[in-house]
Tab-separated table of C-alpha atoms and ligand atoms in Angstrom:
chain	number	residue	atom	x	y	z
A	1	UNK	CA	119.434	88.997	96.791
A	2	UNK	CA	120.084	91.171	99.759
A	3	UNK	CA	118.824	94.737	99.509
A	4	UNK	CA	120.713	96.649	102.176
A	5	UNK	CA	120.118	100.282	103.083
A	6	UNK	CA	122.263	101.745	105.816
A	7	UNK	CA	121.258	105.180	107.169
A	8	UNK	CA	120.159	106.350	103.732
A	9	UNK	CA	118.910	109.889	103.282
A	10	UNK	CA	117.978	111.636	100.062
A	11	UNK	CA	117.428	115.363	99.667
A	12	UNK	CA	116.307	117.194	96.537
A	13	UNK	CA	117.266	120.888	96.562
A	14	UNK	CA	117.746	120.715	100.313
A	15	UNK	CA	114.307	119.150	100.880
A	16	UNK	CA	114.311	115.713	102.517
A	17	UNK	CA	112.650	112.981	100.446
A	18	UNK	CA	114.034	110.076	102.482
A	19	UNK	CA	115.298	110.372	106.015
A	20	UNK	CA	117.692	107.895	107.645
A	21	UNK	CA	116.373	104.635	106.213
A	22	UNK	CA	118.070	101.434	107.382
A	23	UNK	CA	116.693	98.053	106.367
A	24	UNK	CA	117.874	94.672	105.087
A	25	UNK	CA	115.523	92.772	102.794
A	26	UNK	CA	115.852	89.397	101.092
A	27	UNK	CA	112.203	88.426	100.702
A	28	UNK	CA	110.869	87.482	97.282
A	29	UNK	CA	107.847	89.810	97.301
A	30	UNK	CA	108.452	93.159	98.940
A	31	UNK	CA	105.559	95.631	99.042
A	32	UNK	CA	105.931	99.374	99.619
A	33	UNK	CA	103.034	101.525	100.810
A	34	UNK	CA	102.479	105.049	102.116
A	35	UNK	CA	100.746	108.313	101.293
A	36	UNK	CA	101.625	110.518	98.302
A	37	UNK	CA	105.004	112.155	98.772
A	38	UNK	CA	106.061	109.824	101.604
A	39	UNK	CA	109.230	108.635	99.814
A	40	UNK	CA	108.182	105.364	98.119
A	41	UNK	CA	109.414	106.203	94.623
A	42	UNK	CA	112.614	107.683	96.008
A	43	UNK	CA	113.233	104.393	97.843
A	44	UNK	CA	112.420	102.355	94.711
A	45	UNK	CA	114.677	104.481	92.498
A	46	UNK	CA	117.647	104.054	94.844
A	47	UNK	CA	117.658	100.333	94.037
A	48	UNK	CA	118.786	100.761	90.431
A	49	UNK	CA	120.594	104.050	90.733
A	50	UNK	CA	117.914	106.317	89.248
A	51	UNK	CA	118.319	108.236	92.525
A	52	UNK	CA	121.543	108.358	94.550
A	53	UNK	CA	121.753	108.807	98.328
A	54	UNK	CA	122.706	112.189	99.722
A	55	UNK	CA	124.149	110.237	102.645
A	56	UNK	CA	124.306	106.589	103.684
A	57	UNK	CA	124.875	103.456	101.623
A	58	UNK	CA	122.685	101.293	99.380
A	59	UNK	CA	123.815	97.884	98.164
A	60	UNK	CA	121.764	95.428	96.148
A	61	UNK	CA	123.291	91.976	95.764
A	62	UNK	CA	126.589	93.538	96.826
A	63	UNK	CA	126.438	96.209	94.095
A	64	UNK	CA	126.346	99.891	94.995
A	65	UNK	CA	124.030	101.408	92.353
A	66	UNK	CA	125.444	104.892	92.954
A	67	UNK	CA	128.942	103.641	92.056
A	68	UNK	CA	128.246	100.982	89.439
A	69	UNK	CA	125.176	102.156	87.581
A	70	UNK	CA	125.726	99.802	84.652
A	71	UNK	CA	125.870	96.661	86.811
A	72	UNK	CA	122.884	97.919	88.817
A	73	UNK	CA	120.790	98.407	85.688
A	74	UNK	CA	121.705	94.941	84.458
A	75	UNK	CA	120.730	93.444	87.789
A	76	UNK	CA	117.561	95.427	88.432
A	77	UNK	CA	114.741	96.062	85.985
A	78	UNK	CA	112.400	98.995	86.623
A	79	UNK	CA	108.707	99.176	85.684
A	80	UNK	CA	106.988	102.580	85.720
A	81	UNK	CA	103.267	103.376	86.080
A	82	UNK	CA	103.139	104.716	82.567
A	83	UNK	CA	104.259	102.026	80.110
A	84	UNK	CA	104.501	104.622	77.313
A	85	UNK	CA	107.769	105.890	78.790
A	86	UNK	CA	109.324	102.424	78.381
A	87	UNK	CA	108.395	101.711	74.796
A	88	UNK	CA	111.336	102.431	72.553
A	89	UNK	CA	110.864	100.528	69.289
A	90	UNK	CA	108.036	100.608	66.699
A	91	UNK	CA	106.679	97.080	67.062
A	92	UNK	CA	106.092	94.837	70.046
A	93	UNK	CA	108.633	92.180	69.043
A	94	UNK	CA	111.270	94.790	68.144
A	95	UNK	CA	110.745	96.495	71.483
A	96	UNK	CA	111.410	93.297	73.451
A	97	UNK	CA	114.322	92.340	71.163
A	98	UNK	CA	115.864	95.789	71.751
A	99	UNK	CA	116.524	94.817	75.386
A	100	UNK	CA	118.939	92.133	74.141
A	101	UNK	CA	120.818	94.377	71.697
A	102	UNK	CA	124.051	94.199	73.693
A	103	UNK	CA	123.619	90.609	74.894
A	104	UNK	CA	126.039	89.164	72.350
A	105	UNK	CA	123.322	86.776	71.101
A	106	UNK	CA	122.728	86.284	67.377
A	107	UNK	CA	119.779	88.048	65.739
A	108	UNK	CA	118.006	84.703	65.440
A	109	UNK	CA	118.471	83.880	69.119
A	110	UNK	CA	117.295	87.353	70.107
A	111	UNK	CA	114.090	86.899	68.060
A	112	UNK	CA	113.502	83.460	69.588
A	113	UNK	CA	113.941	84.716	73.148
A	114	UNK	CA	111.825	87.800	72.587
A	115	UNK	CA	109.016	85.713	71.122
A	116	UNK	CA	109.222	83.208	73.992
A	117	UNK	CA	108.718	86.000	76.538
A	118	UNK	CA	105.717	87.341	74.590
A	119	UNK	CA	104.285	83.811	74.576
A	120	UNK	CA	104.883	83.486	78.275
A	121	UNK	CA	102.808	86.593	79.003
A	122	UNK	CA	100.251	85.694	76.318
A	123	UNK	CA	100.821	88.707	74.078
A	124	UNK	CA	102.627	86.915	71.248
A	125	UNK	CA	99.634	87.509	68.942
A	126	UNK	CA	100.608	91.213	69.149
A	127	UNK	CA	104.247	90.648	68.119
A	128	UNK	CA	104.055	92.568	64.835
A	129	UNK	CA	101.681	95.296	66.012
A	130	UNK	CA	102.731	98.898	66.543
A	131	UNK	CA	103.652	99.098	70.222
A	132	UNK	CA	101.879	102.432	70.645
A	133	UNK	CA	98.622	100.958	69.337
A	134	UNK	CA	98.304	98.575	72.305
A	135	UNK	CA	95.888	99.068	75.196
A	136	UNK	CA	97.285	100.240	78.524
A	137	UNK	CA	97.277	96.741	79.976
A	138	UNK	CA	98.906	95.238	76.896
A	139	UNK	CA	101.539	97.989	77.002
A	140	UNK	CA	102.321	97.230	80.623
A	141	UNK	CA	102.719	93.521	79.790
A	142	UNK	CA	105.017	94.594	76.945
A	143	UNK	CA	107.067	96.730	79.344
A	144	UNK	CA	107.330	93.754	81.715
A	145	UNK	CA	108.330	91.482	78.800
A	146	UNK	CA	111.058	93.899	77.724
A	147	UNK	CA	112.440	93.819	81.281
A	148	UNK	CA	112.073	90.072	81.904
A	149	UNK	CA	113.748	89.087	78.606
A	150	UNK	CA	117.028	90.531	79.896
A	151	UNK	CA	116.768	88.266	82.973
A	152	UNK	CA	117.378	90.758	85.793
A	153	UNK	CA	117.600	89.361	89.325
A	154	UNK	CA	115.337	92.027	90.811
A	155	UNK	CA	112.330	93.795	89.355
A	156	UNK	CA	111.198	97.080	90.892
A	157	UNK	CA	107.711	98.192	89.897
A	158	UNK	CA	106.538	101.667	90.888
A	159	UNK	CA	102.720	101.659	90.867
A	160	UNK	CA	102.569	99.405	87.791
A	161	UNK	CA	98.785	99.075	87.962
A	162	UNK	CA	97.978	102.745	88.573
A	163	UNK	CA	96.806	103.378	85.005
A	164	UNK	CA	95.096	100.034	84.434
A	165	UNK	CA	91.492	98.890	84.686
A	166	UNK	CA	90.441	96.099	87.025
A	167	UNK	CA	91.092	93.244	84.595
A	168	UNK	CA	94.496	94.500	83.471
A	169	UNK	CA	95.518	95.346	87.047
A	170	UNK	CA	94.728	91.792	88.050
A	171	UNK	CA	96.728	90.354	85.182
A	172	UNK	CA	99.769	92.564	85.853
A	173	UNK	CA	99.573	91.825	89.588
A	174	UNK	CA	99.354	88.108	88.856
A	175	UNK	CA	102.482	88.311	86.705
A	176	UNK	CA	104.451	90.348	89.233
A	177	UNK	CA	103.387	88.572	92.412
A	178	UNK	CA	102.691	84.987	91.280
A	179	UNK	CA	104.491	84.257	88.032
A	180	UNK	CA	107.906	85.883	88.107
A	181	UNK	CA	110.774	83.871	89.507
A	182	UNK	CA	112.623	87.118	90.252
A	183	UNK	CA	112.594	89.049	93.479
A	184	UNK	CA	110.053	91.887	93.162
A	185	UNK	CA	109.722	95.246	94.910
A	186	UNK	CA	106.191	96.505	94.344
A	187	UNK	CA	105.242	100.082	95.198
A	188	UNK	CA	101.476	100.328	95.311
A	189	UNK	CA	98.456	102.175	96.663
A	190	UNK	CA	96.451	98.965	96.164
A	191	UNK	CA	96.397	97.467	99.643
A	192	UNK	CA	95.035	94.172	98.310
A	193	UNK	CA	98.240	93.764	96.335
A	194	UNK	CA	100.358	94.827	99.296
A	195	UNK	CA	98.571	92.231	101.438
A	196	UNK	CA	99.883	89.495	99.134
A	197	UNK	CA	103.547	90.394	99.619
A	198	UNK	CA	105.934	88.527	101.951
A	199	UNK	CA	106.859	91.746	103.697
A	200	UNK	CA	105.739	95.346	103.395
A	201	UNK	CA	107.435	98.628	104.125
A	202	UNK	CA	105.410	101.659	105.076
A	203	UNK	CA	106.791	105.128	104.465
A	204	UNK	CA	105.428	108.302	106.070
A	205	UNK	CA	106.956	111.775	105.947
A	206	UNK	CA	110.185	110.541	104.297
A	207	UNK	CA	110.746	107.909	106.987
A	208	UNK	CA	110.428	104.143	106.907
A	209	UNK	CA	107.984	103.920	109.798
A	210	UNK	CA	107.215	100.196	109.781
A	211	UNK	CA	108.178	96.991	108.010
A	212	UNK	CA	107.154	93.374	108.484
A	213	UNK	CA	104.087	91.150	108.038
A	214	UNK	CA	101.533	92.896	105.793
A	215	UNK	CA	98.311	92.469	107.810
A	216	UNK	CA	99.106	94.492	110.966
A	217	UNK	CA	100.919	97.200	108.988
A	218	UNK	CA	97.986	97.636	106.617
A	219	UNK	CA	95.559	97.786	109.576
A	220	UNK	CA	97.636	100.482	111.267
A	221	UNK	CA	97.872	102.443	107.993
A	222	UNK	CA	94.099	102.305	107.520
A	223	UNK	CA	93.491	103.321	111.135
A	224	UNK	CA	95.864	106.297	110.929
A	225	UNK	CA	94.771	107.788	107.617
Q	1	LIG	N1	113.333	114.624	91.389
Q	1	LIG	C1	112.826	115.298	92.431
Q	1	LIG	N2	113.084	116.600	92.605
Q	1	LIG	C2	112.599	117.293	93.660
Q	1	LIG	N3	111.814	116.742	94.615
Q	1	LIG	C3	111.513	115.444	94.490
Q	1	LIG	C4	111.993	114.631	93.401
Q	1	LIG	N4	111.533	113.378	93.554
Q	1	LIG	C5	110.801	113.393	94.672
Q	1	LIG	N5	110.788	114.620	95.250
Q	1	LIG	C6	110.105	114.977	96.501
Q	1	LIG	O1	110.450	113.998	97.467
Q	1	LIG	C7	109.330	113.639	98.266
Q	1	LIG	C8	109.064	112.151	98.154
Q	1	LIG	O2	108.657	111.882	96.829
Q	1	LIG	P1	108.366	110.423	96.270
Q	1	LIG	O3	108.191	110.597	94.805
Q	1	LIG	O4	109.414	109.503	96.733
Q	1	LIG	O5	106.983	110.084	96.973
Q	1	LIG	P2	105.979	108.872	96.741
Q	1	LIG	O6	105.766	108.242	98.092
Q	1	LIG	O7	106.470	108.020	95.641
Q	1	LIG	O8	104.624	109.606	96.343
Q	1	LIG	P3	103.450	109.178	95.311
Q	1	LIG	O9	102.567	108.220	96.056
Q	1	LIG	O10	102.762	110.477	95.044
Q	1	LIG	O11	104.091	108.589	94.098
Q	1	LIG	C9	108.184	114.513	97.792
Q	1	LIG	O12	108.108	115.634	98.619
Q	1	LIG	C10	108.602	114.911	96.389
Q	1	LIG	O13	108.053	116.148	96.043
Q	2	LIG	MG1	105.746	107.622	93.751
């Protein structure tokens, strides 16, 4: 899908969070790096309408998330750093099934699909457990399952490994960068993950300062900071 930003600026209470960003992206793995407060999350949130531009135009697969929030949410799944904010239902299976509540599928089909996604990410043994009793890594895999089951075309993950230990970070990164068939936008401070993307964008001071091949952009970032 084409992610197209044309002269996009975002201000919160008159303070600029994103300044004149223009970029067209259709790569499968898109990494986003930059210092704290540089505008990464603001960029990520524009893609599904969680944030709307103060000026300029965003389209994702031809949909303007600021105008058609419902279509944008259907098309783009969003993963947060803290999986607790995404868990809605008491048990793991119920939580994944909840994503299909308005799919028009029968209860039986919803259960089957939800279980298949849990199997895919190897957490089906947790299906009947209380979602809040899971470890951080298991919760993040649950959050990803609850997004993937609805079959979005794009998945935006804003620092999805920030709260995870080494093993769980690796597993979540493997899912997002190697296993998903969807297009993925990955915001991360982990430069090893960024290095594995097809393209990376670097934000600094609310501006998109560089985008392209990961290696030279990461080197410049390390040299400057
Ligand atoms: N909802 C909001 N209300 C007010 N200011 C905001 C809001 N969201 C972001 N900002 C401000 O916009 C700027 C960019 O924030 P953003 O969250 O996009 O940065 P970031 O690159 O994701 O940083 P981090 O690495 O810390 O997550 C910051 O100055 C931030 O304080
Ligand atoms: Mg952020």
